[in-house]
PDB file of C-alpha atoms in Angstrom:
ATOM      1  CA  MET A   1       2.207   5.748  88.959  1.00 46.00           C
ATOM      2  CA  ALA A   2       2.678   8.500  88.034  1.00 44.00           C
ATOM      3  CA  ARG A   3       4.956   7.064  84.329  1.00 43.00           C
ATOM      4  CA  LEU A   4       2.145   4.895  83.622  1.00 41.00           C
ATOM      5  CA  THR A   5      -0.597   7.586  83.797  1.00 44.00           C
ATOM      6  CA  LEU A   6       2.120   9.584  81.341  1.00 40.00           C
ATOM      7  CA  ASP A   7       3.114   6.130  79.010  1.00 47.00           C
ATOM      8  CA  VAL A   8      -1.094   5.730  78.377  1.00 44.00           C
ATOM      9  CA  GLN A   9      -1.283   9.566  77.338  1.00 47.00           C
ATOM     10  CA  THR A  10       1.124   9.244  75.574  1.00 43.00           C
ATOM     11  CA  LYS A  11       0.736   6.057  73.268  1.00 45.00           C
ATOM     12  CA  GLN A  12      -3.177   7.424  73.370  1.00 50.00           C
ATOM     13  CA  SER A  13      -1.633  10.764  71.691  1.00 46.00           C
ATOM     14  CA  PHE A  14       0.392   8.857  69.148  1.00 40.00           C
ATOM     15  CA  LYS A  15      -2.718   6.801  68.021  1.00 46.00           C
ATOM     16  CA  HIS A  16      -4.475   9.520  66.917  1.00 47.00           C
ATOM     17  CA  LYS A  17      -2.232  11.426  65.053  1.00 45.00           C
ATOM     18  CA  LYS A  18      -1.927  10.249  61.173  1.00 48.00           C
ATOM     19  CA  PRO A  19       0.643   8.245  60.031  1.00 44.00           C
ATOM     20  CA  SER A  20       3.494  10.909  58.134  1.00 45.00           C
ATOM     21  CA  SER A  21       5.591   9.370  55.100  1.00 54.00           C
ATOM     22  CA  SER A  22       8.994  10.863  53.824  1.00 59.00           C
ATOM     23  CA  LEU A  23       7.835  10.093  50.449  1.00 60.00           C
ATOM     24  CA  LEU A  24       5.392  13.237  50.914  1.00 62.00           C
ATOM     25  CA  CYS A  25       8.379  15.522  50.832  1.00 72.00           C
ATOM     26  CA  LEU A  26       9.600  14.171  47.488  1.00 71.00           C
ATOM     27  CA  PRO A  27       9.408  16.010  44.261  1.00 77.00           C
ATOM     28  CA  GLN A  28       5.884  15.654  42.680  1.00 74.00           C
ATOM     29  CA  GLU A  29       7.546  14.173  39.670  1.00 79.00           C
ATOM     30  CA  LEU A  30       9.338  12.264  41.182  1.00 81.00           C
ATOM     31  CA  VAL A  31       6.720  10.241  43.619  1.00 77.00           C
ATOM     32  CA  THR A  32       4.714   9.676  39.998  1.00 80.00           C
ATOM     33  CA  LYS A  33       7.934   8.179  38.932  1.00 86.00           C
ATOM     34  CA  ILE A  34       7.932   5.966  42.094  1.00 83.00           C
ATOM     35  CA  ILE A  35       4.187   4.742  42.268  1.00 84.00           C
ATOM     36  CA  THR A  36       4.143   4.063  38.275  1.00 89.00           C
ATOM     37  CA  HIS A  37       7.588   1.703  39.366  1.00 89.00           C
ATOM     38  CA  VAL A  38       5.178  -0.080  41.635  1.00 88.00           C
ATOM     39  CA  ALA A  39       2.562  -0.705  39.273  1.00 90.00           C
ATOM     40  CA  ALA A  40       3.941  -1.505  36.446  1.00 91.00           C
ATOM     41  CA  SER A  41       5.189  -4.459  38.466  1.00 90.00           C
ATOM     42  CA  SER A  42       2.208  -5.436  39.945  1.00 90.00           C
ATOM     43  CA  HIS A  43      -1.300  -4.143  40.279  1.00 88.00           C
ATOM     44  CA  THR A  44      -2.398  -5.640  43.715  1.00 88.00           C
ATOM     45  CA  ASP A  45       0.848  -3.246  44.784  1.00 87.00           C
ATOM     46  CA  PHE A  46      -0.368  -0.334  43.521  1.00 84.00           C
ATOM     47  CA  LEU A  47      -3.788  -0.734  44.921  1.00 83.00           C
ATOM     48  CA  ALA A  48      -1.703  -1.356  48.259  1.00 81.00           C
ATOM     49  CA  THR A  49      -0.381   0.493  48.694  1.00 76.00           C
ATOM     50  CA  LYS A  50      -2.881   3.209  47.094  1.00 71.00           C
ATOM     51  CA  PHE A  51      -4.937   2.026  50.494  1.00 71.00           C
ATOM     52  CA  ILE A  52      -1.892   2.358  53.422  1.00 67.00           C
ATOM     53  CA  CYS A  53      -1.044   5.882  52.099  1.00 65.00           C
ATOM     54  CA  LYS A  54      -4.502   7.664  50.223  1.00 62.00           C
ATOM     55  CA  ASP A  55      -2.428  11.225  50.622  1.00 60.00           C
ATOM     56  CA  LEU A  56       0.508   9.763  48.047  1.00 58.00           C
ATOM     57  CA  TYR A  57      -1.802   9.259  45.302  1.00 61.00           C
ATOM     58  CA  LYS A  58      -3.614  12.597  45.353  1.00 67.00           C
ATOM     59  CA  LEU A  59      -2.240  12.457  42.260  1.00 67.00           C
ATOM     60  CA  PRO A  60      -3.168  14.967  39.396  1.00 71.00           C
ATOM     61  CA  GLU A  61      -5.332  13.757  36.447  1.00 69.00           C
ATOM     62  CA  GLN A  62      -2.730  13.144  34.070  1.00 72.00           C
ATOM     63  CA  GLU A  63       0.077  12.348  36.147  1.00 81.00           C
ATOM     64  CA  GLU A  64      -2.909   9.718  37.251  1.00 83.00           C
ATOM     65  CA  GLY A  65      -3.521   8.569  34.129  1.00 88.00           C
ATOM     66  CA  HIS A  66       0.029   8.020  33.281  1.00 89.00           C
ATOM     67  CA  ILE A  67       0.352   5.549  36.204  1.00 90.00           C
ATOM     68  CA  TYR A  68      -2.849   3.779  35.323  1.00 92.00           C
ATOM     69  CA  GLN A  69      -1.391   3.305  31.452  1.00 95.00           C
ATOM     70  CA  HIS A  70       1.814   1.225  32.744  1.00 95.00           C
ATOM     71  CA  VAL A  71       0.117  -0.746  35.377  1.00 95.00           C
ATOM     72  CA  SER A  72       0.395  -4.341  34.894  1.00 96.00           C
ATOM     73  CA  LEU A  73      -2.122  -6.795  34.457  1.00 96.00           C
ATOM     74  CA  GLU A  74      -0.616  -9.742  34.807  1.00 92.00           C
ATOM     75  CA  ASN A  75      -2.279 -11.520  37.026  1.00 90.00           C
ATOM     76  CA  PHE A  76      -5.376  -9.028  37.015  1.00 94.00           C
ATOM     77  CA  PRO A  77      -8.543 -11.484  36.192  1.00 92.00           C
ATOM     78  CA  ILE A  78     -10.470 -11.451  33.181  1.00 90.00           C
ATOM     79  CA  VAL A  79     -13.864 -12.234  34.975  1.00 85.00           C
ATOM     80  CA  ALA A  80     -14.554 -10.617  38.284  1.00 79.00           C
ATOM     81  CA  TRP A  81     -15.415 -13.441  40.362  1.00 74.00           C
ATOM     82  CA  HIS A  82     -15.757 -11.451  43.183  1.00 76.00           C
ATOM     83  CA  ASN A  83     -16.335  -7.203  43.891  1.00 79.00           C
ATOM     84  CA  GLU A  84     -17.264  -7.659  40.612  1.00 86.00           C
ATOM     85  CA  GLU A  85     -18.037  -3.042  40.933  1.00 89.00           C
ATOM     86  CA  LYS A  86     -14.562  -2.284  41.558  1.00 88.00           C
ATOM     87  CA  HIS A  87     -13.248  -5.160  39.173  1.00 90.00           C
ATOM     88  CA  SER A  88     -14.968  -2.573  36.443  1.00 92.00           C
ATOM     89  CA  GLU A  89     -14.095   0.372  37.204  1.00 93.00           C
ATOM     90  CA  PHE A  90     -10.166  -0.879  38.028  1.00 93.00           C
ATOM     91  CA  PHE A  91     -10.343  -1.979  34.412  1.00 95.00           C
ATOM     92  CA  LYS A  92     -12.073   1.111  33.032  1.00 95.00           C
ATOM     93  CA  LYS A  93      -9.579   3.616  34.383  1.00 93.00           C
ATOM     94  CA  CYS A  94      -6.680   1.271  32.511  1.00 95.00           C
ATOM     95  CA  GLN A  95      -8.577   0.864  29.615  1.00 96.00           C
ATOM     96  CA  ASN A  96      -9.102   4.714  29.725  1.00 95.00           C
ATOM     97  CA  SER A  97      -5.767   5.830  30.451  1.00 95.00           C
ATOM     98  CA  LYS A  98      -4.679   3.912  26.857  1.00 97.00           C
ATOM     99  CA  ASN A  99      -3.512   0.381  29.326  1.00 97.00           C
ATOM    100  CA  PRO A 100      -1.983  -1.725  25.968  1.00 98.00           C
ATOM    101  CA  GLU A 101      -3.316  -4.420  27.935  1.00 98.00           C
ATOM    102  CA  ALA A 102      -6.772  -3.401  28.892  1.00 97.00           C
ATOM    103  CA  LEU A 103      -7.154  -2.209  25.542  1.00 98.00           C
ATOM    104  CA  TYR A 104      -6.066  -5.619  23.982  1.00 98.00           C
ATOM    105  CA  ARG A 105      -8.192  -7.512  26.406  1.00 97.00           C
ATOM    106  CA  GLN A 106     -11.212  -5.490  25.899  1.00 97.00           C
ATOM    107  CA  GLY A 107     -10.910  -5.788  22.205  1.00 97.00           C
ATOM    108  CA  VAL A 108     -10.866  -8.983  21.903  1.00 97.00           C
ATOM    109  CA  VAL A 109     -14.584  -9.162  24.372  1.00 96.00           C
ATOM    110  CA  HIS A 110     -15.792  -6.802  21.875  1.00 96.00           C
ATOM    111  CA  TYR A 111     -14.955  -9.225  19.095  1.00 95.00           C
ATOM    112  CA  PHE A 112     -15.149 -13.241  20.656  1.00 95.00           C
ATOM    113  CA  SER A 113     -18.449 -11.597  22.788  1.00 94.00           C
ATOM    114  CA  ASP A 114     -19.694  -9.097  21.679  1.00 93.00           C
ATOM    115  CA  ALA A 115     -19.251  -9.666  17.471  1.00 92.00           C
ATOM    116  CA  LYS A 116     -18.477  -5.902  17.657  1.00 94.00           C
ATOM    117  CA  LEU A 117     -16.222  -5.716  15.143  1.00 94.00           C
ATOM    118  CA  ASP A 118     -15.371  -1.755  14.389  1.00 95.00           C
ATOM    119  CA  SER A 119     -15.074  -1.504  18.452  1.00 96.00           C
ATOM    120  CA  ALA A 120     -12.505  -4.629  18.493  1.00 97.00           C
ATOM    121  CA  ILE A 121     -10.020  -3.735  16.004  1.00 97.00           C
ATOM    122  CA  ASN A 122     -10.122  -0.132  17.480  1.00 97.00           C
ATOM    123  CA  CYS A 123      -9.364  -0.902  20.358  1.00 98.00           C
ATOM    124  CA  LEU A 124      -6.566  -3.426  18.710  1.00 98.00           C
ATOM    125  CA  LYS A 125      -4.976  -1.207  16.754  1.00 97.00           C
ATOM    126  CA  GLU A 126      -4.471   1.108  19.783  1.00 98.00           C
ATOM    127  CA  ALA A 127      -2.822  -1.560  21.492  1.00 98.00           C
ATOM    128  CA  GLY A 128      -0.845  -2.324  18.777  1.00 96.00           C
ATOM    129  CA  ASN A 129       0.093   0.530  18.376  1.00 97.00           C
ATOM    130  CA  LEU A 130       1.146   0.983  21.823  1.00 96.00           C
ATOM    131  CA  GLY A 131       3.437  -2.061  21.450  1.00 95.00           C
ATOM    132  CA  HIS A 132       1.181  -5.029  22.245  1.00 97.00           C
ATOM    133  CA  LEU A 133       2.324  -7.723  20.596  1.00 96.00           C
ATOM    134  CA  GLY A 134      -0.873 -10.273  21.227  1.00 97.00           C
ATOM    135  CA  ALA A 135      -3.193  -7.358  20.114  1.00 97.00           C
ATOM    136  CA  HIS A 136      -1.186  -7.835  16.059  1.00 96.00           C
ATOM    137  CA  TYR A 137      -1.779 -11.529  16.392  1.00 97.00           C
ATOM    138  CA  ALA A 138      -5.646 -11.048  17.896  1.00 97.00           C
ATOM    139  CA  MET A 139      -6.369  -8.773  15.029  1.00 97.00           C
ATOM    140  CA  ALA A 140      -4.531 -11.178  11.883  1.00 95.00           C
ATOM    141  CA  ILE A 141      -6.558 -14.006  13.741  1.00 94.00           C
ATOM    142  CA  ILE A 142     -10.178 -11.793  13.449  1.00 95.00           C
ATOM    143  CA  PHE A 143      -9.368 -10.338  10.062  1.00 94.00           C
ATOM    144  CA  ILE A 144      -9.147 -13.867   8.872  1.00 90.00           C
ATOM    145  CA  LEU A 145     -12.446 -14.919  10.702  1.00 89.00           C
ATOM    146  CA  CYS A 146     -14.113 -12.289   8.577  1.00 87.00           C
ATOM    147  CA  GLU A 147     -13.794 -14.242   5.714  1.00 74.00           C
ATOM    148  CA  ASP A 148     -14.069 -11.308   2.681  1.00 82.00           C
ATOM    149  CA  GLU A 149     -11.230  -9.081   1.634  1.00 86.00           C
ATOM    150  CA  ARG A 150     -10.301  -8.489   4.740  1.00 90.00           C
ATOM    151  CA  ARG A 151      -8.732 -12.016   5.691  1.00 89.00           C
ATOM    152  CA  GLN A 152      -5.888 -11.583   2.651  1.00 89.00           C
ATOM    153  CA  LYS A 153      -4.941  -8.993   5.143  1.00 92.00           C
ATOM    154  CA  GLY A 154      -4.865 -11.034   8.296  1.00 92.00           C
ATOM    155  CA  ILE A 155      -2.553 -14.089   6.384  1.00 90.00           C
ATOM    156  CA  SER A 156      -0.355 -11.211   5.398  1.00 90.00           C
ATOM    157  CA  LEU A 157      -0.002  -9.616   9.104  1.00 92.00           C
ATOM    158  CA  LEU A 158       0.531 -13.137  10.725  1.00 92.00           C
ATOM    159  CA  SER A 159       3.070 -14.242   7.526  1.00 89.00           C
ATOM    160  CA  GLU A 160       4.896 -11.127   8.885  1.00 90.00           C
ATOM    161  CA  MET A 161       5.197 -12.349  12.448  1.00 91.00           C
ATOM    162  CA  LYS A 162       6.156 -15.321  11.866  1.00 88.00           C
ATOM    163  CA  LYS A 163       8.761 -14.478   9.169  1.00 86.00           C
ATOM    164  CA  SER A 164      10.368 -12.444  12.149  1.00 88.00           C
ATOM    165  CA  LYS A 165      13.317 -13.419  13.659  1.00 85.00           C
ATOM    166  CA  ILE A 166      12.219 -11.542  17.002  1.00 86.00           C
ATOM    167  CA  LEU A 167       8.447 -11.743  16.730  1.00 86.00           C
ATOM    168  CA  GLY A 168       8.163 -15.099  15.207  1.00 86.00           C
ATOM    169  CA  LYS A 169       9.412 -16.574  18.737  1.00 88.00           C
ATOM    170  CA  LYS A 170       7.040 -14.878  20.484  1.00 93.00           C
ATOM    171  CA  VAL A 171       3.783 -16.340  17.374  1.00 93.00           C
ATOM    172  CA  LYS A 172       3.274 -19.250  20.125  1.00 93.00           C
ATOM    173  CA  GLU A 173       2.915 -16.965  23.780  1.00 95.00           C
ATOM    174  CA  CYS A 174       0.493 -14.685  22.468  1.00 96.00           C
ATOM    175  CA  ARG A 175      -1.483 -17.539  20.342  1.00 95.00           C
ATOM    176  CA  GLU A 176      -1.796 -19.131  24.139  1.00 96.00           C
ATOM    177  CA  ASN A 177      -2.320 -15.708  25.635  1.00 96.00           C
ATOM    178  CA  LEU A 178      -5.298 -15.704  23.459  1.00 97.00           C
ATOM    179  CA  LYS A 179      -6.752 -18.769  23.922  1.00 96.00           C
ATOM    180  CA  GLY A 180      -6.064 -18.172  27.944  1.00 95.00           C
ATOM    181  CA  ILE A 181      -8.965 -14.949  27.288  1.00 96.00           C
ATOM    182  CA  LEU A 182     -11.598 -16.973  25.411  1.00 95.00           C
ATOM    183  CA  LYS A 183     -11.611 -20.331  28.130  1.00 94.00           C
ATOM    184  CA  MET A 184     -12.595 -17.334  30.757  1.00 93.00           C
ATOM    185  CA  ILE A 185     -15.300 -15.023  28.489  1.00 93.00           C
ATOM    186  CA  TRP A 186     -18.500 -16.000  26.924  1.00 91.00           C
ATOM    187  CA  LYS A 187     -18.766 -16.215  23.118  1.00 88.00           C
ATOM    188  CA  ASN A 188     -20.623 -15.275  20.427  1.00 86.00           C
ATOM    189  CA  SER A 189     -21.947 -18.297  18.153  1.00 79.00           C
ATOM    190  CA  LEU A 190     -22.086 -15.808  15.134  1.00 77.00           C
ATOM    191  CA  ILE A 191     -18.386 -16.146  15.136  1.00 79.00           C
ATOM    192  CA  VAL A 192     -17.698 -19.742  15.862  1.00 72.00           C
ATOM    193  CA  LYS A 193     -16.067 -20.848  12.238  1.00 70.00           C
ATOM    194  CA  GLU A 194     -15.782 -24.521  10.974  1.00 69.00           C
ATOM    195  CA  LYS A 195     -11.957 -25.702  11.024  1.00 68.00           C
ATOM    196  CA  PRO A 196     -10.542 -24.286   7.501  1.00 65.00           C
ATOM    197  CA  THR A 197      -8.974 -26.830   4.862  1.00 58.00           C
ATOM    198  CA  CYS A 198      -6.823 -25.042   2.765  1.00 59.00           C
ATOM    199  CA  CYS A 199      -3.744 -27.044   1.452  1.00 56.00           C
ATOM    200  CA  THR A 200      -2.319 -28.151   5.188  1.00 48.00           C
ATOM    201  CA  MET A 201      -3.700 -31.423   4.863  1.00 48.00           C
ATOM    202  CA  GLU A 202      -1.598 -31.801   1.474  1.00 53.00           C
ATOM    203  CA  HIS A 203       1.534 -30.275   2.659  1.00 53.00           C
ATOM    204  CA  LEU A 204       1.220 -32.561   6.611  1.00 52.00           C
ATOM    205  CA  ARG A 205       0.923 -36.017   4.289  1.00 50.00           C
ATOM    206  CA  LYS A 206       4.050 -35.151   1.992  1.00 51.00           C
ATOM    207  CA  LYS A 207       5.892 -33.780   5.565  1.00 51.00           C
ATOM    208  CA  ASN A 208       4.333 -36.973   7.385  1.00 48.00           C
ATOM    209  CA  LYS A 209       4.640 -34.349  10.147  1.00 47.00           C
ATOM    210  CA  LYS A 210       3.179 -35.429  13.935  1.00 47.00           C
ATOM    211  CA  LYS A 211      -0.234 -35.295  14.103  1.00 46.00           C
ATOM    212  CA  MET A 212      -3.053 -34.055  16.825  1.00 42.00           C
ATOM    213  CA  ASP A 213      -6.243 -34.517  16.669  1.00 43.00           C
ATOM    214  CA  GLY A 214      -5.389 -33.827  12.959  1.00 43.00           C
ATOM    215  CA  TRP A 215      -3.431 -30.823  12.995  1.00 41.00           C
ATOM    216  CA  SER A 216       0.130 -30.400  12.472  1.00 42.00           C
ATOM    217  CA  ILE A 217       1.876 -29.298  15.691  1.00 42.00           C
ATOM    218  CA  LEU A 218       4.599 -26.802  13.670  1.00 45.00           C
ATOM    219  CA  GLU A 219       6.646 -24.426  15.286  1.00 45.00           C
ATOM    220  CA  GLY A 220       9.906 -22.493  14.713  1.00 43.00           C
ATOM    221  CA  GLU A 221      12.050 -22.743  11.632  1.00 41.00           C
ATOM    222  CA  ASP A 222       9.680 -25.860  10.701  1.00 44.00           C
ATOM    223  CA  GLN A 223       6.722 -23.230  10.166  1.00 45.00           C
ATOM    224  CA  GLN A 224       9.216 -21.860   7.126  1.00 46.00           C
ATOM    225  CA  VAL A 225       8.259 -25.342   4.406  1.00 42.00           C
ATOM    226  CA  ILE A 226       5.125 -24.230   4.163  1.00 60.00           C
ATOM    227  CA  CYS A 227       3.351 -21.834   2.774  1.00 75.00           C
ATOM    228  CA  GLU A 228       1.171 -18.376   4.410  1.00 78.00           C
ATOM    229  CA  ALA A 229      -1.982 -20.506   3.832  1.00 78.00           C
ATOM    230  CA  CYS A 230      -1.074 -23.253   5.999  1.00 78.00           C
ATOM    231  CA  CYS A 231       0.169 -20.950   8.752  1.00 79.00           C
ATOM    232  CA  SER A 232      -3.227 -19.283   8.753  1.00 83.00           C
ATOM    233  CA  ASP A 233      -4.876 -22.500   8.725  1.00 83.00           C
ATOM    234  CA  PHE A 234      -2.753 -23.557  11.812  1.00 83.00           C
ATOM    235  CA  GLU A 235      -3.318 -20.952  13.858  1.00 89.00           C
ATOM    236  CA  ILE A 236      -6.949 -20.299  13.353  1.00 88.00           C
ATOM    237  CA  ALA A 237      -7.818 -24.186  14.296  1.00 86.00           C
ATOM    238  CA  SER A 238      -6.386 -23.739  17.109  1.00 88.00           C
ATOM    239  CA  ILE A 239      -8.053 -21.005  18.320  1.00 91.00           C
ATOM    240  CA  ILE A 240     -11.578 -22.646  16.799  1.00 88.00           C
ATOM    241  CA  ASP A 241     -10.739 -25.661  19.094  1.00 86.00           C
ATOM    242  CA  VAL A 242     -10.964 -22.511  21.844  1.00 87.00           C
ATOM    243  CA  LEU A 243     -14.041 -21.539  20.483  1.00 80.00           C
TER     244      LEU A 243
END
């Protein structure tokens, strides 16, 4: 009976003690690297571990910003269907910490939803300078849609991407990522354009390429046989289909 009473008291004693972690004994720099690695792999794992061990995440503001800059937004929803306030707060932290994906998404929303060209370009430039390829693609598309002196700049940017042996292979991925965001957000009617009619159709008649909805699906090396205007026509037509 005495032993049973002792066991109960022992369990109650442990119950009221806060769990400790060996990670807390590590140097702060190493802890930051560990958390950054977790965050870069998955934002859900980052939030889960942050909830489980709050003491571990009492970091200086500069180090916390470093983590949010590198956190993965791969499975982070474009639109918050639940917990909108928490969703917005987390995304804002990422954006303020210069997270490339957050800046890219914000730039797309600024232009295609809010019709704020200057804000959009600023966000996309920041993301591009941090190595976000999709930001370069989105900026080229936006410049082409401007239909002023910036249009040629957009065509040139797009052409440079497609001519690059490394970047050219990523254009399709950039296009699909942008279209994925556009499908989820509200689109401003002011930026909806008609499909371009430059010289693409004439090239298609000569090449007898397979068409889909009147437009050719030209990928990889096939794009080398058409001009810069044709390349921009195809990309813009594909994006306008989603607007």
